[in-house]
Amino acid sequence: MPVIAVDAMGGDHAPEELVRGVAEVSLGTDIDCLLVGDEARVQTILEQGPYNPERIAVLHARDAIGMHEDAHEAVRTHKDASLLVALRAVAAGRADAIVSAGNTGACVLGAAKYFQLLPGVRRAALACVHPRMTEYPGQDPLALLLDVGATIRCEADELVRFALMGSAYARRISKVPNPRVGLLNMGSEDTKGGPTLVEANHRLRAHPMVDFVGNVEGNELVRGRADVIVCEGYVGNVVLKLLEGVSEVLVDVAQAAAERKLVWRVGLRLLAQGIERVHALTDFSRYGGSPILGFDRLFIKCHGRSRARAVANAVKVAAKAVRDRVPTEIADAIGGVP
C-alpha cells in the first residue's frame, strides 16, 4: 500500500487540521501516512479523537516554514523544517508521495532540491482542477489547468510539455482516454497572444500525441471544450484565485442583500439550492490538492487554508496517483519530445 508523507506543520491551520485529516484517512482507507512535524504536538492532537495507529507513523521535525517567508531563504536556512524533512523522507524511499498545505514557493523549491526532474522535463508545473460545465454524458466535471504558479514565464516548448504532462495526469487520475487540450489565450485565432503563444499553438496543433482544440478564451474555462488547459504560471495563478473567489463573493453578496430587504430574503430562500450548488462546485476542499508535475516523485499541494476534509482528500489523490504510476505515465509522454 502507498505511504504518504504529510507536512503536519504547513498551512494556516497546522498542525491541528492536517493531523485530523490524516486521522480521518486512517479510519476509512488502507493508506499509510507519515506525519512529519513536532512529534509531541502531533501525538497530542491524534489522542484527541479516533484514529488507527497502525496506519500512522510520526517523524519528528523541530522546525517549520512560515506561510509568508521568502521561499528561497526559507529553504536555505530551515533545513530541519517539516516540509524539507518530509521531502527527504520521500526522496529516500520512506514514503511514496508528499502532501503539504504550506508555503507554495517553498514547496516548489524544496521539490526541485530533493526530487529529480523526469527526463525531457525542463520546468515543473503546478496544476489544479477546477469545475466546469460538461458537454456530454460521462464527461469529467473537472478540468485541469497548468501551470498555476510554479513557472511564472514560459517558452513555447515548456507549454507543449505542460500539455503532455497534463494529458498524462488526466488519463491516469480522471480516466479520460484522450484528453482535449486548449491553450489559454486572448482570442480564438491562431495568431493571437504574441510570439510565444503563436509558436505554442503551432506546435501543439502539429503534435501527434496531443488532441489540441485550439486557443481557449477566459469565458471558455468553465465550459467543456477542453479537459486540459495550459498557460504560463502568472496567468494561471490569477485565474485560479479568481475561480476560488467566485463562491466567496456570491455568498457575501447574498448575505448583504438578505440584511437589507425582506423581499430579498424571500428571493434568496428560493435561490438557496442554486447558490449552494455553485458554492459546492467552487469549494477547493472537495478536490484535495494540486499536483506539482514533472518530478520523479509525487507532490500534492493543498490550499493554504485547507482543513481536515481537504487534507484527507489530498492524501487520497496522492495515493491514487502513486497507484496509477503517474510519474511513469508522464515520463512516457515526454520521452519522445525533442
Short mmCIF file of C-alpha atoms in Angstrom, two decimals:
data_model
loop_
_atom_site.label_atom_id
_atom_site.label_comp_id
_atom_site.label_asym_id
_atom_site.label_seq_id
_atom_site.Cartn_x
_atom_site.Cartn_y
_atom_site.Cartn_z
CA MET A 1 0.00 0.00 0.00
CA PRO A 2 1.25 3.55 -0.66
CA VAL A 3 2.78 5.59 2.15
CA ILE A 4 2.01 9.32 2.02
CA ALA A 5 4.18 11.81 3.91
CA VAL A 6 2.16 14.74 5.24
CA ASP A 7 3.76 18.03 6.24
CA ALA A 8 1.89 18.47 9.51
CA MET A 9 3.25 21.96 10.21
CA GLY A 10 2.46 23.63 6.87
CA GLY A 11 -0.66 25.72 6.28
CA ASP A 12 -2.85 28.28 8.01
CA HIS A 13 -4.49 25.65 10.22
CA ALA A 14 -1.49 23.48 11.01
CA PRO A 15 -0.96 21.21 12.76
CA GLU A 16 -4.50 20.56 14.02
CA GLU A 17 -6.34 20.27 10.71
CA LEU A 18 -3.51 18.39 8.98
CA VAL A 19 -3.39 15.80 11.75
CA ARG A 20 -7.18 15.44 11.85
CA GLY A 21 -7.29 14.93 8.11
CA VAL A 22 -4.73 12.13 8.36
CA ALA A 23 -6.65 10.59 11.27
CA GLU A 24 -9.76 10.55 9.07
CA VAL A 25 -7.85 8.77 6.30
CA SER A 26 -6.51 6.18 8.74
CA LEU A 27 -10.04 5.16 9.74
CA GLY A 28 -11.56 4.87 6.28
CA THR A 29 -8.82 3.70 3.90
CA ASP A 30 -5.85 1.35 3.57
CA ILE A 31 -3.44 4.29 3.06
CA ASP A 32 -0.47 4.55 5.41
CA CYS A 33 0.62 8.07 6.38
CA LEU A 34 3.82 9.52 7.76
CA LEU A 35 3.04 12.66 9.74
CA VAL A 36 6.05 14.96 9.77
CA GLY A 37 6.22 17.67 12.42
CA ASP A 38 6.53 18.41 16.12
CA GLU A 39 6.07 14.90 17.48
CA ALA A 40 4.65 15.94 20.85
CA ARG A 41 2.06 18.28 19.32
CA VAL A 42 1.12 15.79 16.61
CA GLN A 43 0.63 12.96 19.11
CA THR A 44 -1.45 15.17 21.41
CA ILE A 45 -3.80 16.06 18.57
CA LEU A 46 -4.09 12.44 17.50
CA GLU A 47 -5.10 11.40 21.01
CA GLN A 48 -7.96 13.92 21.00
CA GLY A 49 -10.01 11.86 18.55
CA PRO A 50 -10.30 8.45 16.93
CA TYR A 51 -7.54 7.22 14.62
CA ASN A 52 -5.94 3.96 13.54
CA PRO A 53 -2.39 3.85 14.96
CA GLU A 54 -1.49 1.02 12.59
CA ARG A 55 -1.87 3.42 9.64
CA ILE A 56 0.02 6.41 11.05
CA ALA A 57 3.69 6.94 11.87
CA VAL A 58 5.18 10.19 13.16
CA LEU A 59 8.53 11.62 12.05
CA HIS A 60 9.80 14.43 14.25
CA ALA A 61 10.77 17.78 12.71
CA ARG A 62 11.73 20.58 15.05
CA ASP A 63 11.21 23.49 12.65
CA ALA A 64 8.61 24.83 10.20
CA ILE A 65 8.48 27.25 7.27
CA GLY A 66 6.04 30.12 7.67
CA MET A 67 3.43 30.86 5.05
CA HIS A 68 4.79 34.32 4.32
CA GLU A 69 8.51 33.65 4.50
CA ASP A 70 10.73 34.22 1.49
CA ALA A 71 10.81 30.81 -0.18
CA HIS A 72 14.48 30.84 -1.23
CA GLU A 73 15.70 31.98 2.17
CA ALA A 74 13.42 29.55 4.00
CA VAL A 75 14.58 26.51 2.04
CA ARG A 76 18.20 27.56 2.56
CA THR A 77 18.01 28.18 6.31
CA HIS A 78 15.23 25.92 7.66
CA LYS A 79 16.95 22.63 6.94
CA ASP A 80 15.02 20.81 9.68
CA ALA A 81 11.63 22.22 8.69
CA SER A 82 8.79 19.72 8.45
CA LEU A 83 8.39 20.32 4.70
CA LEU A 84 12.03 19.56 3.94
CA VAL A 85 12.18 16.59 6.32
CA ALA A 86 9.11 15.15 4.57
CA LEU A 87 10.66 15.74 1.14
CA ARG A 88 13.82 13.95 2.19
CA ALA A 89 11.75 11.04 3.50
CA VAL A 90 10.08 10.67 0.11
CA ALA A 91 13.37 11.05 -1.76
CA ALA A 92 14.91 8.33 0.43
CA GLY A 93 12.01 5.94 -0.24
CA ARG A 94 10.45 6.02 3.22
CA ALA A 95 7.26 7.40 1.65
CA ASP A 96 5.89 7.39 -1.90
CA ALA A 97 4.46 10.91 -2.12
CA ILE A 98 4.11 14.10 -0.12
CA VAL A 99 1.15 16.32 0.78
CA SER A 100 1.61 19.85 2.10
CA ALA A 101 -0.56 22.92 2.65
CA GLY A 102 2.49 25.05 3.33
CA ASN A 103 4.32 27.91 1.61
CA THR A 104 3.82 27.29 -2.14
CA GLY A 105 7.16 28.73 -3.21
CA ALA A 106 9.00 26.65 -0.62
CA CYS A 107 7.11 23.55 -1.77
CA VAL A 108 8.20 24.03 -5.39
CA LEU A 109 11.80 24.92 -4.48
CA GLY A 110 12.03 22.08 -1.98
CA ALA A 111 10.77 19.59 -4.52
CA ALA A 112 13.35 20.86 -7.02
CA LYS A 113 16.06 20.44 -4.37
CA TYR A 114 15.28 16.88 -3.33
CA PHE A 115 13.48 15.35 -6.32
CA GLN A 116 14.70 14.82 -9.88
CA LEU A 117 13.04 16.23 -12.96
CA LEU A 118 11.86 13.48 -15.28
CA PRO A 119 13.90 13.03 -18.48
CA GLY A 120 12.82 15.63 -21.02
CA VAL A 121 11.10 17.88 -18.46
CA ARG A 122 12.69 21.33 -18.21
CA ARG A 123 10.28 23.01 -15.80
CA ALA A 124 7.87 21.58 -13.25
CA ALA A 125 4.24 22.71 -13.35
CA LEU A 126 1.74 23.25 -10.56
CA ALA A 127 -1.62 22.03 -11.80
CA CYS A 128 -5.09 22.45 -10.36
CA VAL A 129 -8.51 21.03 -11.08
CA HIS A 130 -11.46 23.37 -11.46
CA PRO A 131 -15.19 22.80 -12.03
CA ARG A 132 -16.68 23.28 -15.48
CA MET A 133 -19.84 22.58 -17.44
CA THR A 134 -19.98 19.27 -19.27
CA GLU A 135 -20.86 18.84 -22.93
CA TYR A 136 -21.74 15.15 -22.99
CA PRO A 137 -22.81 12.44 -20.53
CA GLY A 138 -19.92 10.99 -18.57
CA GLN A 139 -17.56 13.90 -19.18
CA ASP A 140 -15.46 14.69 -16.12
CA PRO A 141 -16.95 17.76 -14.38
CA LEU A 142 -13.41 18.90 -13.54
CA ALA A 143 -10.82 20.31 -15.92
CA LEU A 144 -7.06 20.55 -15.30
CA LEU A 145 -5.29 23.92 -15.52
CA LEU A 146 -1.50 24.24 -15.57
CA ASP A 147 0.72 25.99 -14.77
CA VAL A 148 -0.79 27.95 -11.86
CA GLY A 149 2.34 29.26 -10.21
CA ALA A 150 5.44 27.08 -10.44
CA THR A 151 6.83 28.64 -13.64
CA ILE A 152 5.94 32.32 -13.94
CA ARG A 153 7.00 32.84 -17.57
CA CYS A 154 7.21 30.06 -20.16
CA GLU A 155 8.60 29.40 -23.59
CA ALA A 156 6.62 27.57 -26.26
CA ASP A 157 8.39 24.25 -25.71
CA GLU A 158 7.55 24.40 -21.99
CA LEU A 159 3.88 24.93 -22.76
CA VAL A 160 3.97 21.89 -25.03
CA ARG A 161 5.47 19.83 -22.23
CA PHE A 162 2.81 21.11 -19.84
CA ALA A 163 0.19 19.86 -22.30
CA LEU A 164 1.78 16.42 -22.36
CA MET A 165 2.14 16.28 -18.57
CA GLY A 166 -1.43 17.45 -18.01
CA SER A 167 -2.77 14.94 -20.52
CA ALA A 168 -0.88 12.12 -18.80
CA TYR A 169 -2.26 13.15 -15.41
CA ALA A 170 -5.82 13.39 -16.77
CA ARG A 171 -5.54 9.95 -18.35
CA ARG A 172 -4.47 8.37 -15.08
CA ILE A 173 -6.44 10.32 -12.47
CA SER A 174 -9.57 11.46 -14.33
CA LYS A 175 -9.63 8.38 -16.59
CA VAL A 176 -10.03 10.49 -19.74
CA PRO A 177 -8.68 8.25 -22.55
CA ASN A 178 -7.86 11.11 -24.93
CA PRO A 179 -7.87 14.45 -23.09
CA ARG A 180 -8.67 17.51 -25.18
CA VAL A 181 -6.06 20.25 -24.73
CA GLY A 182 -6.60 24.00 -25.02
CA LEU A 183 -4.16 26.91 -24.88
CA LEU A 184 -5.37 29.80 -22.73
CA ASN A 185 -5.19 32.91 -24.88
CA MET A 186 -6.77 36.31 -25.52
CA GLY A 187 -8.54 35.17 -28.69
CA SER A 188 -9.53 32.07 -30.62
CA GLU A 189 -7.42 32.91 -33.69
CA ASP A 190 -4.12 31.05 -34.05
CA THR A 191 -2.28 34.35 -34.49
CA LYS A 192 -3.30 35.81 -31.11
CA GLY A 193 -1.17 36.20 -27.98
CA GLY A 194 2.29 37.17 -29.18
CA PRO A 195 5.21 35.06 -30.50
CA THR A 196 5.35 32.56 -27.61
CA LEU A 197 1.68 31.63 -27.71
CA VAL A 198 1.57 31.61 -31.51
CA GLU A 199 4.52 29.21 -31.59
CA ALA A 200 2.98 27.04 -28.84
CA ASN A 201 -0.30 26.93 -30.78
CA HIS A 202 1.54 25.85 -33.93
CA ARG A 203 3.48 23.12 -32.15
CA LEU A 204 0.50 21.80 -30.22
CA ARG A 205 -1.60 21.64 -33.39
CA ALA A 206 1.09 19.56 -35.09
CA HIS A 207 1.87 17.28 -32.14
CA PRO A 208 0.74 13.68 -32.73
CA MET A 209 0.25 12.94 -29.01
CA VAL A 210 -1.90 15.99 -28.23
CA ASP A 211 -5.62 16.30 -29.04
CA PHE A 212 -5.42 20.06 -29.46
CA VAL A 213 -8.69 22.01 -29.69
CA GLY A 214 -7.03 25.39 -30.23
CA ASN A 215 -6.94 28.57 -28.20
CA VAL A 216 -9.30 28.80 -25.24
CA GLU A 217 -10.53 32.20 -24.06
CA GLY A 218 -11.28 33.09 -20.46
CA ASN A 219 -15.02 32.63 -20.82
CA GLU A 220 -14.47 29.05 -22.02
CA LEU A 221 -12.59 27.90 -18.93
CA VAL A 222 -15.80 26.79 -17.24
CA ARG A 223 -17.15 25.03 -20.33
CA GLY A 224 -16.48 21.51 -21.53
CA ARG A 225 -14.42 22.24 -24.63
CA ALA A 226 -11.01 21.35 -23.13
CA ASP A 227 -10.07 18.81 -20.46
CA VAL A 228 -6.57 20.25 -20.02
CA ILE A 229 -5.78 23.96 -20.34
CA VAL A 230 -2.17 25.18 -20.46
CA CYS A 231 -0.84 28.65 -19.69
CA GLU A 232 2.01 30.50 -18.04
CA GLY A 233 2.15 30.33 -14.26
CA TYR A 234 1.45 34.03 -13.78
CA VAL A 235 -1.78 33.86 -15.79
CA GLY A 236 -2.80 30.53 -14.32
CA ASN A 237 -2.39 31.76 -10.75
CA VAL A 238 -4.60 34.78 -11.44
CA VAL A 239 -7.26 32.51 -12.97
CA LEU A 240 -7.09 30.11 -10.02
CA LYS A 241 -7.54 32.87 -7.45
CA LEU A 242 -10.44 34.32 -9.45
CA LEU A 243 -12.21 30.96 -9.55
CA GLU A 244 -11.65 30.49 -5.82
CA GLY A 245 -13.17 33.89 -5.11
CA VAL A 246 -16.38 33.30 -7.04
CA SER A 247 -18.19 31.37 -4.30
CA GLU A 248 -16.96 33.72 -1.57
CA VAL A 249 -18.25 36.79 -3.41
CA LEU A 250 -21.54 35.09 -4.18
CA VAL A 251 -22.13 34.21 -0.53
CA ASP A 252 -21.11 37.68 0.66
CA VAL A 253 -23.45 39.40 -1.81
CA ALA A 254 -26.32 37.11 -0.83
CA GLN A 255 -25.81 37.81 2.87
CA ALA A 256 -25.60 41.55 2.32
CA ALA A 257 -28.80 41.50 0.27
CA ALA A 258 -30.61 39.45 2.90
CA GLU A 259 -29.79 42.03 5.55
CA ARG A 260 -31.36 44.90 3.62
CA LYS A 261 -34.84 43.87 2.49
CA LEU A 262 -37.38 41.21 3.42
CA VAL A 263 -38.30 40.59 -0.22
CA TRP A 264 -34.67 39.82 -1.00
CA ARG A 265 -34.55 37.34 1.89
CA VAL A 266 -37.58 35.59 0.44
CA GLY A 267 -36.00 35.51 -3.01
CA LEU A 268 -32.73 34.20 -1.68
CA ARG A 269 -34.52 31.35 0.05
CA LEU A 270 -35.91 30.34 -3.33
CA LEU A 271 -32.41 30.51 -4.82
CA ALA A 272 -30.71 28.82 -1.87
CA GLN A 273 -30.32 25.46 -3.59
CA GLY A 274 -28.68 27.02 -6.64
CA ILE A 275 -26.37 29.16 -4.51
CA GLU A 276 -25.32 26.12 -2.51
CA ARG A 277 -24.63 24.21 -5.72
CA VAL A 278 -22.33 26.96 -7.01
CA HIS A 279 -20.56 27.10 -3.64
CA ALA A 280 -20.07 23.34 -3.66
CA LEU A 281 -18.64 23.39 -7.19
CA THR A 282 -16.08 26.04 -6.29
CA ASP A 283 -15.17 24.60 -2.87
CA PHE A 284 -11.49 23.64 -3.13
CA SER A 285 -11.76 21.25 -0.18
CA ARG A 286 -13.75 18.83 -2.36
CA TYR A 287 -10.83 18.36 -4.74
CA GLY A 288 -7.97 17.84 -2.29
CA GLY A 289 -4.93 19.50 -3.77
CA SER A 290 -2.91 20.44 -6.82
CA PRO A 291 -0.18 18.17 -8.20
CA ILE A 292 3.30 19.51 -8.88
CA LEU A 293 4.05 17.67 -12.12
CA GLY A 294 7.37 16.88 -13.76
CA PHE A 295 9.33 15.27 -10.91
CA ASP A 296 10.16 11.62 -10.35
CA ARG A 297 8.22 11.78 -7.07
CA LEU A 298 4.68 12.93 -6.40
CA PHE A 299 3.80 16.15 -4.61
CA ILE A 300 0.21 17.20 -3.90
CA LYS A 301 -0.03 20.82 -2.79
CA CYS A 302 -3.10 21.69 -0.70
CA HIS A 303 -4.58 25.15 -0.41
CA GLY A 304 -3.03 27.08 2.47
CA ARG A 305 -6.46 27.35 4.16
CA SER A 306 -7.13 23.62 3.93
CA ARG A 307 -8.92 21.95 6.79
CA ALA A 308 -9.22 18.27 7.64
CA ARG A 309 -11.58 17.39 4.80
CA ALA A 310 -9.34 18.90 2.13
CA VAL A 311 -6.25 17.27 3.63
CA ALA A 312 -7.94 13.86 3.67
CA ASN A 313 -8.96 14.26 0.02
CA ALA A 314 -5.43 15.35 -0.92
CA VAL A 315 -3.96 12.25 0.71
CA LYS A 316 -6.41 10.09 -1.24
CA VAL A 317 -5.47 11.82 -4.50
CA ALA A 318 -1.77 11.29 -3.72
CA ALA A 319 -2.33 7.60 -3.05
CA LYS A 320 -4.30 7.22 -6.27
CA ALA A 321 -1.52 8.93 -8.23
CA VAL A 322 1.02 6.54 -6.71
CA ARG A 323 -1.08 3.50 -7.54
CA ASP A 324 -1.69 4.73 -11.08
CA ARG A 325 2.03 5.39 -11.63
CA VAL A 326 1.57 8.99 -12.73
CA PRO A 327 5.32 9.84 -12.98
CA THR A 328 5.84 6.86 -15.28
CA GLU A 329 2.92 7.95 -17.47
CA ILE A 330 4.38 11.46 -17.69
CA ALA A 331 7.87 10.14 -18.45
CA ASP A 332 6.46 8.03 -21.28
CA ALA A 333 4.55 11.03 -22.67
CA ILE A 334 7.56 13.33 -22.55
CA GLY A 335 10.07 10.76 -23.77
CA GLY A 336 9.62 11.46 -27.45
CA VAL A 337 9.70 15.26 -27.25
CA PRO A 338 12.90 16.84 -28.60
#
